[in-house]
Coordinates of C-alpha atoms in Angstrom, one line a residue:
Chain I
M1 CA 11.4 23.2 39.1
N2 CA 8.5 20.2 39.1
I3 CA 8.5 19.5 35.4
L4 CA 6.1 16.6 36.0
E5 CA 3.6 15.6 38.6
T6 CA 0.8 13.0 38.8
E7 CA -1.5 13.1 41.6
N8 CA -3.8 10.0 42.9
L9 CA -3.0 8.5 39.7
V10 CA -4.8 5.5 39.0
I11 CA -4.3 3.1 36.0
K12 CA -6.3 0.2 35.3
R13 CA -5.3 -3.1 33.0
M14 CA -8.6 -4.9 31.9
G15 CA -10.5 -3.5 34.5
I16 CA -7.9 -3.8 37.3
P17 CA -6.0 -1.3 39.1
V18 CA -2.3 -1.7 38.3
V19 CA -1.3 1.8 39.8
R20 CA -3.1 2.9 42.6
E21 CA -3.2 6.6 43.7
V22 CA 0.5 7.3 42.8
N23 CA 2.0 10.7 43.1
L24 CA 5.1 11.2 41.3
V25 CA 7.6 14.3 40.8
A26 CA 10.1 14.9 38.5
S27 CA 12.3 18.0 38.7
S28 CA 14.6 19.3 36.0
G29 CA 18.0 18.3 36.6
E30 CA 17.1 15.5 38.5
I31 CA 16.9 11.7 37.9
S32 CA 13.7 10.1 39.7
V33 CA 14.4 6.4 40.0
L34 CA 11.9 4.0 40.2
L35 CA 12.4 0.5 41.5
G36 CA 10.2 -2.2 42.5
A37 CA 9.9 -5.9 41.5
N38 CA 8.6 -7.2 38.7
G39 CA 4.8 -7.0 38.2
A40 CA 4.7 -3.8 40.5
G41 CA 3.6 -1.3 38.3
K42 CA 6.2 0.8 36.8
T43 CA 6.0 -0.1 33.0
T44 CA 2.0 0.8 33.4
L45 CA 3.0 4.2 35.2
L46 CA 5.5 5.1 32.7
E47 CA 2.8 4.2 29.8
G48 CA 0.0 6.4 31.3
I49 CA 1.8 8.9 31.8
S50 CA 3.1 8.8 28.3
G51 CA -0.4 8.3 26.9
I52 CA 0.1 4.7 25.8
I53 CA -2.3 3.7 27.8
P54 CA -5.4 5.5 29.1
I55 CA -5.5 6.9 33.0
A56 CA -8.4 6.0 35.2
S57 CA -8.2 8.7 37.2
G58 CA -6.2 11.1 38.9
S59 CA -3.9 13.8 37.2
V60 CA -0.6 14.2 34.7
E61 CA 0.8 17.6 34.8
L62 CA 3.6 18.7 32.6
E63 CA 4.7 22.2 33.8
G64 CA 1.0 22.5 35.3
N65 CA -0.5 21.7 32.4
D66 CA -3.1 18.6 32.7
M67 CA -2.1 15.8 30.3
V68 CA -5.1 13.2 31.0
K69 CA -6.7 13.9 28.0
V70 CA -3.8 14.6 25.4
S71 CA -3.0 11.6 22.6
A72 CA 0.5 10.0 22.8
G73 CA 1.8 12.2 20.1
K74 CA 0.8 15.3 21.5
R75 CA 2.1 14.3 25.1
A76 CA 5.7 13.9 22.8
L77 CA 5.3 17.1 21.0
A78 CA 4.7 18.5 24.6
G79 CA 7.8 17.5 25.8
I80 CA 7.6 14.0 27.4
A81 CA 9.7 11.8 25.9
H82 CA 9.3 7.9 26.1
V83 CA 12.2 5.4 25.9
E84 CA 10.2 1.9 26.2
Q85 CA 11.4 -1.2 27.3
G86 CA 12.8 -3.6 24.6
R87 CA 15.0 -1.3 22.4
T88 CA 12.5 -0.3 20.2
I89 CA 14.8 1.0 17.2
F90 CA 13.7 1.4 13.7
G91 CA 15.8 -1.3 12.3
S92 CA 15.6 -0.5 8.7
M93 CA 17.3 2.7 9.2
T94 CA 20.6 3.6 9.7
T95 CA 22.0 5.0 13.1
E96 CA 21.7 8.6 12.0
E97 CA 18.4 8.4 10.1
N98 CA 16.9 7.0 13.6
L99 CA 17.8 10.1 15.2
K100 CA 16.7 12.3 12.3
V101 CA 13.6 11.1 12.2
A102 CA 12.7 13.2 15.3
L103 CA 14.7 15.9 14.6
H104 CA 13.6 18.8 16.3
P105 CA 14.2 22.2 14.5
D106 CA 16.1 23.4 17.6
A107 CA 18.5 20.1 18.1
S108 CA 21.7 19.1 16.4
L109 CA 23.1 15.0 15.8
E110 CA 26.5 16.4 17.0
E111 CA 24.8 17.0 20.4
I112 CA 23.8 13.3 20.6
Y113 CA 27.1 12.3 19.1
E114 CA 28.9 14.3 22.5
L115 CA 26.6 12.2 24.0
F116 CA 27.7 8.8 22.9
P117 CA 31.0 9.1 20.8
E118 CA 30.4 5.9 20.1
L119 CA 27.3 6.5 17.4
L120 CA 29.5 8.7 15.5
A121 CA 31.3 5.9 14.0
R122 CA 28.4 4.1 13.2
K123 CA 26.1 6.4 12.0
D124 CA 25.5 5.1 8.8
V125 CA 25.3 1.5 10.0
Q126 CA 21.7 -0.4 9.8
S127 CA 20.9 0.0 13.2
M128 CA 19.4 -3.6 13.3
M129 CA 23.4 -4.8 13.1
L130 CA 24.4 -2.6 16.1
S131 CA 25.1 -4.0 19.7
G132 CA 22.5 -3.9 22.3
G133 CA 24.3 -1.3 24.3
E134 CA 24.3 0.9 20.9
Q135 CA 20.6 0.6 19.9
Q136 CA 20.1 1.3 23.6
M137 CA 21.9 4.5 22.7
V138 CA 20.1 5.1 19.8
V139 CA 17.0 5.2 21.3
I140 CA 17.9 7.4 24.0
G141 CA 19.2 9.9 21.5
R142 CA 16.2 9.5 19.4
A143 CA 14.2 10.8 22.2
L144 CA 16.6 13.6 22.9
V145 CA 16.8 15.5 19.3
G146 CA 13.0 16.1 20.1
R147 CA 13.8 18.4 22.7
P148 CA 11.9 17.0 25.4
K149 CA 11.1 18.2 28.8
V150 CA 11.0 14.9 30.8
V151 CA 12.5 11.7 29.7
L152 CA 10.9 8.6 31.0
I153 CA 13.3 5.8 30.5
D154 CA 12.1 2.1 31.3
E155 CA 14.4 -1.0 31.7
M156 CA 17.3 0.0 29.4
S157 CA 19.9 -2.3 30.6
A158 CA 17.7 -5.3 30.1
G159 CA 19.9 -7.8 28.8
L160 CA 23.3 -5.7 28.7
A161 CA 26.7 -6.5 30.3
P162 CA 27.0 -4.5 33.0
V163 CA 30.1 -2.5 31.7
V164 CA 27.7 -1.1 29.3
V165 CA 25.1 -0.4 31.7
N166 CA 27.8 1.8 33.5
R167 CA 28.4 3.5 30.3
L168 CA 24.5 4.2 29.6
M169 CA 24.1 5.6 33.3
K170 CA 26.7 7.8 32.9
G171 CA 24.9 9.2 29.5
V172 CA 21.2 9.4 32.0
R173 CA 23.4 11.2 34.6
R174 CA 24.7 13.5 32.1
L175 CA 20.8 14.3 30.5
A176 CA 19.9 15.6 33.9
D177 CA 22.7 17.5 34.6
L178 CA 21.8 19.3 30.8
G179 CA 18.6 20.2 33.0
L180 CA 16.3 17.4 31.9
A181 CA 13.9 15.9 34.0
V182 CA 14.5 12.2 34.1
V183 CA 12.3 9.3 35.2
L184 CA 14.4 5.9 35.2
V185 CA 12.7 2.7 35.6
E186 CA 15.8 0.2 36.5
Q187 CA 16.5 -3.4 37.8
F188 CA 20.1 -2.8 38.0
A189 CA 18.9 -0.5 41.7
N190 CA 22.2 -0.3 43.2
L191 CA 23.5 1.5 40.1
A192 CA 19.9 3.7 39.6
L193 CA 20.4 4.7 43.1
E194 CA 24.1 5.8 42.4
I195 CA 23.2 8.3 39.7
G196 CA 19.5 9.6 40.8
D197 CA 18.2 12.0 43.0
R198 CA 14.9 10.9 44.1
A199 CA 13.8 7.6 44.6
Y200 CA 10.2 5.6 44.7
V201 CA 10.1 2.2 45.3
M202 CA 6.8 0.6 44.1
R203 CA 4.9 -2.6 45.4
R204 CA 1.5 -3.8 43.8
G205 CA 0.6 -0.4 42.5
S206 CA 1.6 1.9 44.9
F207 CA 4.4 3.8 46.1
V208 CA 5.8 2.5 49.4
Y209 CA 8.9 4.5 50.0
E210 CA 9.6 8.3 48.6
G211 CA 12.9 9.6 49.7
D212 CA 16.3 10.7 48.6
C213 CA 18.3 8.1 46.5
A214 CA 21.5 7.9 48.8
T215 CA 19.7 7.1 51.9
L216 CA 18.0 4.1 49.9
G217 CA 21.6 3.2 48.3
N218 CA 23.0 2.8 51.8
D219 CA 20.5 1.0 53.2
P220 CA 20.3 -2.5 51.3
D221 CA 17.8 -4.3 54.2
Q222 CA 15.3 -1.8 53.7
L223 CA 15.5 -1.8 49.6
H224 CA 15.4 -5.4 50.2
H225 CA 12.1 -4.9 52.2
L226 CA 10.9 -2.7 50.6
Y227 CA 11.5 -4.7 47.2
L228 CA 9.7 -7.9 48.5
G229 CA 7.6 -6.7 51.8
D230 CA 6.0 -9.5 54.2
I231 CA 7.7 -12.1 51.9
G232 CA 11.0 -10.8 52.4
E233 CA 10.4 -10.5 56.0
A234 CA 9.3 -14.4 56.2
A235 CA 12.8 -15.2 54.4
Chain A
M1 CA 6.3 -14.5 -34.6
N2 CA 5.1 -11.1 -35.3
S3 CA 2.0 -12.1 -33.8
L4 CA 3.7 -13.2 -30.5
L5 CA 5.2 -9.8 -30.6
T6 CA 1.9 -7.7 -31.1
S7 CA 0.4 -10.1 -28.1
A8 CA 3.2 -9.2 -25.9
V9 CA 3.1 -5.6 -26.9
A10 CA -0.8 -5.7 -26.3
G11 CA -0.6 -7.1 -23.1
L12 CA 2.2 -4.0 -22.1
S13 CA -1.1 -1.5 -21.7
A14 CA -2.5 -4.3 -19.3
G15 CA 1.1 -4.9 -17.4
G16 CA 1.5 -1.1 -17.0
A17 CA -2.0 -1.0 -14.9
Y18 CA -0.7 -4.3 -13.0
A19 CA 2.3 -2.5 -12.0
I20 CA 0.7 0.7 -11.2
L21 CA -1.5 -1.6 -8.8
G22 CA 0.8 -3.9 -7.7
V23 CA 3.1 -0.9 -6.7
C24 CA 0.1 0.7 -4.7
V25 CA -0.4 -2.8 -2.7
V26 CA 3.5 -2.9 -2.0
F27 CA 2.8 0.7 -0.9
T28 CA 0.2 0.5 1.4
Y29 CA 1.4 -2.8 2.8
R30 CA 5.1 -1.2 3.4
L31 CA 3.8 1.7 5.2
V32 CA 0.3 0.7 7.1
S33 CA 0.5 -3.0 7.3
V34 CA -2.3 -4.1 5.6
V35 CA -3.1 -6.1 2.6
K36 CA -5.5 -3.8 1.1
F37 CA -8.3 -6.2 -0.7
T38 CA -10.1 -3.3 -1.4
A39 CA -7.3 -1.8 -3.3
T40 CA -8.5 -2.1 -7.0
A41 CA -12.3 -1.7 -5.7
L42 CA -12.2 1.3 -4.7
G43 CA -10.4 2.3 -7.7
A44 CA -13.4 1.3 -9.9
I45 CA -15.1 3.8 -7.8
G46 CA -13.0 6.5 -8.9
A47 CA -12.8 5.0 -12.5
F48 CA -17.0 4.8 -12.9
V49 CA -17.3 8.2 -11.0
M50 CA -14.9 9.3 -13.9
V51 CA -17.1 7.5 -16.8
I52 CA -20.5 8.6 -15.1
M53 CA -19.5 12.2 -15.5
T54 CA -18.5 11.5 -18.8
E55 CA -21.9 10.0 -19.9
M56 CA -23.5 13.0 -18.4
G57 CA -21.5 15.4 -20.8
Y58 CA -19.0 16.8 -18.3
P59 CA -15.2 17.5 -20.1
L60 CA -13.0 14.5 -19.6
L61 CA -10.6 16.8 -17.6
P62 CA -12.6 17.5 -14.7
S63 CA -13.9 14.2 -15.3
V64 CA -10.8 12.4 -14.2
L65 CA -9.9 15.0 -11.7
V66 CA -13.3 14.7 -9.9
G67 CA -13.0 10.7 -10.6
I68 CA -9.2 10.5 -8.6
L69 CA -10.3 12.4 -5.8
V70 CA -13.6 10.8 -4.9
G71 CA -11.2 7.3 -5.2
A72 CA -9.0 9.1 -2.6
L73 CA -11.7 9.7 -0.6
A74 CA -13.3 6.2 -0.7
S75 CA -9.7 4.8 0.0
T76 CA -9.5 7.2 3.0
A77 CA -12.4 6.2 4.3
V78 CA -11.3 2.4 4.6
G79 CA -8.2 3.9 6.0
L80 CA -9.9 5.8 8.6
I81 CA -11.8 2.1 9.7
T82 CA -8.6 0.6 9.9
T83 CA -6.8 3.0 11.9
I84 CA -9.4 4.0 14.2
W85 CA -11.5 0.8 15.1
F86 CA -8.6 -1.8 14.2
S87 CA -5.6 0.2 14.9
G88 CA -4.5 -2.8 17.7
S89 CA -5.8 -5.5 15.7
S90 CA -3.1 -7.8 13.6
Q91 CA -2.5 -7.8 10.1
S92 CA -4.7 -10.7 9.2
I93 CA -7.6 -9.0 11.1
K94 CA -7.0 -5.8 9.1
A95 CA -7.1 -7.7 5.9
A96 CA -10.1 -9.4 6.4
V97 CA -11.7 -6.4 7.1
T98 CA -10.5 -5.4 4.0
A99 CA -11.6 -8.6 2.1
A100 CA -15.2 -8.1 4.0
L101 CA -15.3 -4.4 2.7
L102 CA -14.0 -6.0 -0.9
V103 CA -17.4 -8.1 -1.4
C104 CA -19.5 -5.4 0.0
I105 CA -18.3 -2.4 -1.9
I106 CA -18.4 -4.9 -5.2
A107 CA -22.1 -5.8 -4.4
M108 CA -23.0 -2.0 -3.7
G109 CA -20.9 -0.8 -6.6
Q110 CA -22.3 -3.5 -9.3
R111 CA -25.7 -2.5 -7.9
L112 CA -25.2 1.1 -8.4
T113 CA -23.5 0.9 -12.0
G114 CA -25.6 -1.6 -13.5
G115 CA -24.7 -4.8 -12.6
Q116 CA -22.3 -6.8 -15.0
Q117 CA -23.2 -4.3 -18.3
P118 CA -20.2 -3.0 -19.4
R119 CA -19.7 0.9 -19.4
A120 CA -18.4 2.8 -22.8
F121 CA -15.1 4.1 -21.0
P122 CA -13.1 6.6 -22.7
D123 CA -9.7 6.5 -24.0
I124 CA -8.2 9.1 -21.1
V125 CA -5.2 9.1 -22.9
G126 CA -5.7 9.3 -26.8
G127 CA -3.2 9.5 -29.3
A128 CA -1.9 6.9 -32.0
G129 CA 1.4 5.4 -29.9
I130 CA 3.9 4.7 -31.8
Q131 CA 5.5 2.0 -34.0
L132 CA 8.5 -0.4 -32.8
A133 CA 9.8 -3.1 -35.1
G134 CA 6.3 -3.0 -37.1
V135 CA 4.2 -3.4 -34.0
T136 CA 2.1 -0.6 -32.5
I137 CA 2.7 0.3 -29.0
T138 CA -0.6 2.4 -27.9
A139 CA -0.5 5.4 -26.1
A140 CA -2.2 4.1 -23.3
S141 CA 0.8 1.2 -22.8
L142 CA 3.2 4.3 -22.6
V143 CA 1.7 6.0 -20.3
A144 CA 0.8 3.2 -18.1
I145 CA 4.6 1.9 -17.8
G146 CA 5.6 5.2 -17.7
F147 CA 3.5 6.1 -14.5
A148 CA 4.3 2.8 -13.0
V149 CA 8.5 3.8 -13.0
F150 CA 7.5 6.9 -11.8
L151 CA 5.3 5.9 -9.0
T152 CA 8.2 3.2 -8.4
V153 CA 11.1 6.1 -8.3
A154 CA 8.9 8.3 -7.0
A155 CA 7.9 5.9 -3.7
E156 CA 12.0 4.7 -3.0
Q157 CA 12.9 8.8 -3.4
V158 CA 10.4 9.8 -0.8
L159 CA 11.2 6.9 1.6
N160 CA 14.4 7.4 1.2
R161 CA 15.5 10.7 0.9
T162 CA 13.0 12.9 3.0
R163 CA 11.8 13.9 6.3
M164 CA 8.6 12.3 5.5
G165 CA 9.7 9.0 4.1
L166 CA 11.5 8.6 7.2
Q167 CA 8.6 8.9 9.5
L168 CA 6.5 6.8 7.0
R169 CA 9.1 4.0 7.4
A170 CA 9.0 4.6 11.4
L171 CA 5.2 4.1 11.3
S172 CA 5.4 1.0 9.1
E173 CA 8.3 -0.4 11.8
R174 CA 6.9 0.5 14.8
P175 CA 4.0 2.7 15.3
M176 CA 3.6 3.2 18.6
A177 CA 7.6 4.4 19.1
A178 CA 6.7 6.6 16.3
E179 CA 4.0 7.9 17.9
L180 CA 6.1 8.4 21.1
L181 CA 8.3 10.8 19.0
G182 CA 5.5 13.1 18.0
I183 CA 5.3 12.0 14.6
P184 CA 1.7 12.4 13.4
V185 CA 0.7 8.8 12.6
R186 CA -2.6 9.0 12.0
R187 CA -2.3 11.9 9.4
L188 CA 0.4 9.7 7.6
A189 CA -1.5 6.6 7.7
I190 CA -4.7 8.5 6.3
G191 CA -2.3 10.1 3.7
V192 CA -1.0 6.7 2.5
W193 CA -4.6 5.3 2.2
A194 CA -5.7 8.3 -0.2
A195 CA -2.6 8.4 -2.3
S196 CA -2.6 4.8 -3.1
G197 CA -7.0 5.3 -3.5
A198 CA -5.7 8.0 -6.1
M199 CA -2.9 6.2 -7.8
T200 CA -5.3 3.0 -8.1
S201 CA -8.0 4.9 -9.9
I202 CA -5.6 6.1 -12.1
A203 CA -4.5 2.8 -13.1
L204 CA -8.1 1.5 -13.4
M205 CA -8.9 4.7 -16.1
L206 CA -6.1 3.5 -17.7
V207 CA -6.8 0.0 -18.2
A208 CA -10.6 0.1 -18.1
P209 CA -11.3 0.6 -22.0
L210 CA -9.2 -2.4 -22.5
R211 CA -11.0 -4.8 -20.3
S212 CA -14.6 -6.1 -19.6
P213 CA -15.4 -2.7 -18.1
D214 CA -18.2 -4.0 -15.5
F215 CA -17.4 -2.9 -11.6
G216 CA -17.1 -6.5 -10.5
S217 CA -14.5 -7.3 -13.3
L218 CA -12.3 -4.4 -12.3
S219 CA -12.3 -5.0 -8.7
L220 CA -11.2 -8.6 -9.3
L221 CA -7.9 -6.7 -10.8
V222 CA -6.9 -7.0 -7.5
V223 CA -6.0 -10.5 -8.0
P224 CA -3.1 -9.6 -10.6
A225 CA -2.2 -6.5 -8.4
F226 CA -1.1 -9.2 -5.8
A227 CA 0.5 -11.6 -8.0
A228 CA 2.9 -8.0 -9.2
A229 CA 3.3 -7.4 -5.4
L230 CA 4.0 -10.7 -4.4
I231 CA 6.8 -11.4 -7.0
G232 CA 8.6 -8.7 -4.9
S233 CA 7.7 -9.8 -1.4
F234 CA 5.1 -7.2 -0.9
K235 CA 8.6 -5.0 0.0
S236 CA 10.1 -4.1 -3.3
F237 CA 8.3 -1.5 -5.4
R238 CA 10.9 -2.5 -8.5
A239 CA 10.1 -6.3 -8.3
A240 CA 6.5 -5.4 -8.3
L241 CA 7.0 -3.2 -11.2
V242 CA 8.8 -5.6 -13.1
G243 CA 6.1 -8.6 -12.0
G244 CA 3.2 -6.2 -12.9
I245 CA 4.5 -5.7 -16.6
L246 CA 5.2 -9.6 -16.9
I247 CA 2.2 -11.0 -16.1
G248 CA 0.8 -8.5 -18.6
V249 CA 3.1 -9.5 -21.0
I250 CA 2.1 -13.3 -20.3
E251 CA -1.5 -12.7 -20.6
G252 CA -1.3 -11.2 -23.9
L253 CA 1.1 -14.0 -25.6
A254 CA -1.4 -16.5 -23.8
S255 CA -4.3 -14.8 -26.0
V256 CA -2.0 -16.3 -29.6
F257 CA -2.7 -19.8 -28.8
V258 CA -6.6 -21.0 -29.0
G259 CA -6.4 -23.7 -26.2
L260 CA -5.1 -20.6 -23.9
N261 CA -6.8 -17.5 -24.7
Q262 CA -10.3 -18.4 -22.9
Y263 CA -7.9 -19.2 -19.7
R264 CA -5.5 -16.5 -19.7
A265 CA -7.1 -14.8 -16.5
A266 CA -5.8 -17.9 -14.5
V267 CA -2.5 -16.3 -15.7
P268 CA -1.9 -13.6 -11.9
F269 CA -3.4 -17.3 -10.2
L270 CA -0.6 -19.0 -11.5
V271 CA 2.2 -16.4 -11.2
I272 CA 1.2 -16.8 -7.2
L273 CA 1.0 -20.2 -6.8
V274 CA 4.8 -20.7 -8.5
V275 CA 5.7 -17.5 -6.7
L276 CA 4.7 -19.1 -3.1
L277 CA 6.1 -22.4 -4.2
W278 CA 9.5 -20.9 -4.9
S279 CA 9.6 -18.7 -1.7
Q280 CA 9.0 -22.2 0.1
R281 CA 11.7 -23.7 -1.9
G282 CA 14.4 -22.9 1.0
A283 CA 12.2 -24.5 4.0
Q284 CA 11.6 -27.6 1.4
W285 CA 15.6 -28.1 0.6
D286 CA 16.3 -27.7 4.5
E287 CA 13.4 -30.3 5.2
A288 CA 15.0 -32.5 2.7
R289 CA 18.5 -32.6 4.1

């Protein structure tokens, strides 16, 4: 079931189109992996969907409801969770306070401790004292206790050790298995394609590939070409 | 010796008001990241609405309540300007906006309230106070200090023990992340502005009968308020509380000495200077090493 759909989405920064005519679908129980080189427009796309920056034209629909004119806060309450890049913890709060701040009445902290058991022992630790991986778990957990329908995750692995990234990827897969729609922007392309279902590759603001993750994961040459385009071919 | 004690105790009333104002400055800075230069000018609006109503013959209590409400609304209006028009601006821009508004509010306030002519502010507390070691502590001093302590404890408890407090802390640390969690960021920010406006109105109603109560003088009490807040590095409610009371007591003590009395208004500036120098000591020592 499609939870989130964008149609001909255009997002501009300082009047310049950074996302051009993008059609993205995120379905319940699936991970849509969004790949692309730096500057391709991935983060801008997520920011447009969650309402951080305005949409120039096109549509964003959550379960069929138009979100274009809805504020970021109301989109969050409607079910769009956005895990921004850069581990945006509330550093002065403990792990548990970070989770409680957005706790939905129907959600419980136990669900998060079950998903990331590492956090249970660290629940009373000030979150700025946590490791990078633990901080990322807190941020993902904090998004989940708001009972979202779709989770947008932006570059969660930046600056983390591969073993930690592996751990986080398993957690993200679990989210989809629990029925959430996940949109995952990731630089660790191979790891993301391993856990993902639907793949999109973005270049210069447009999608240059849409297909299943397994096919793209098994064709590294195509992935290389999709990332770099003509530059890749020349090299 | 007794005159020193009497003067120090006399300074407690102003100290209590400075403490309330300092706690309000910390409150606004911590939660909406704005150095609020308009803090006392907005409170002065509330205080003057109260005095104008009593002059018109309205009873004291309704006048006080309306004054507090108007102070809260005036503060809300400034809050709306900063949260809507300057939401993405830096702290320094927001501070500059409130400084510019301070000048406007003082100019308009003086024009509307009779210039520098002091008004007859009623004593909203009343009562004789208590005797301690032969010195009278006025009811106004006790209420001001009690209210300052109450605000400090209440602010800490709300921030640390309630869900709204958690949301306010989230708002102060990362407004965008808070909004993305569905926290009603704008509503909370406006609430902070309104609450601080109400609190500063109360503080100025308490302190006005003891000062030269013209609009400009009350508005410039932002200086001792900032000095108190600075003692707590604009973070600690308790340090602002203690700092505000200490500034009041030092001002009171200064009134004993003939040579110092006319300069006692400079005490907050000296406190600001000393605290800033003290806060720089680490950098200077590091450089010296």
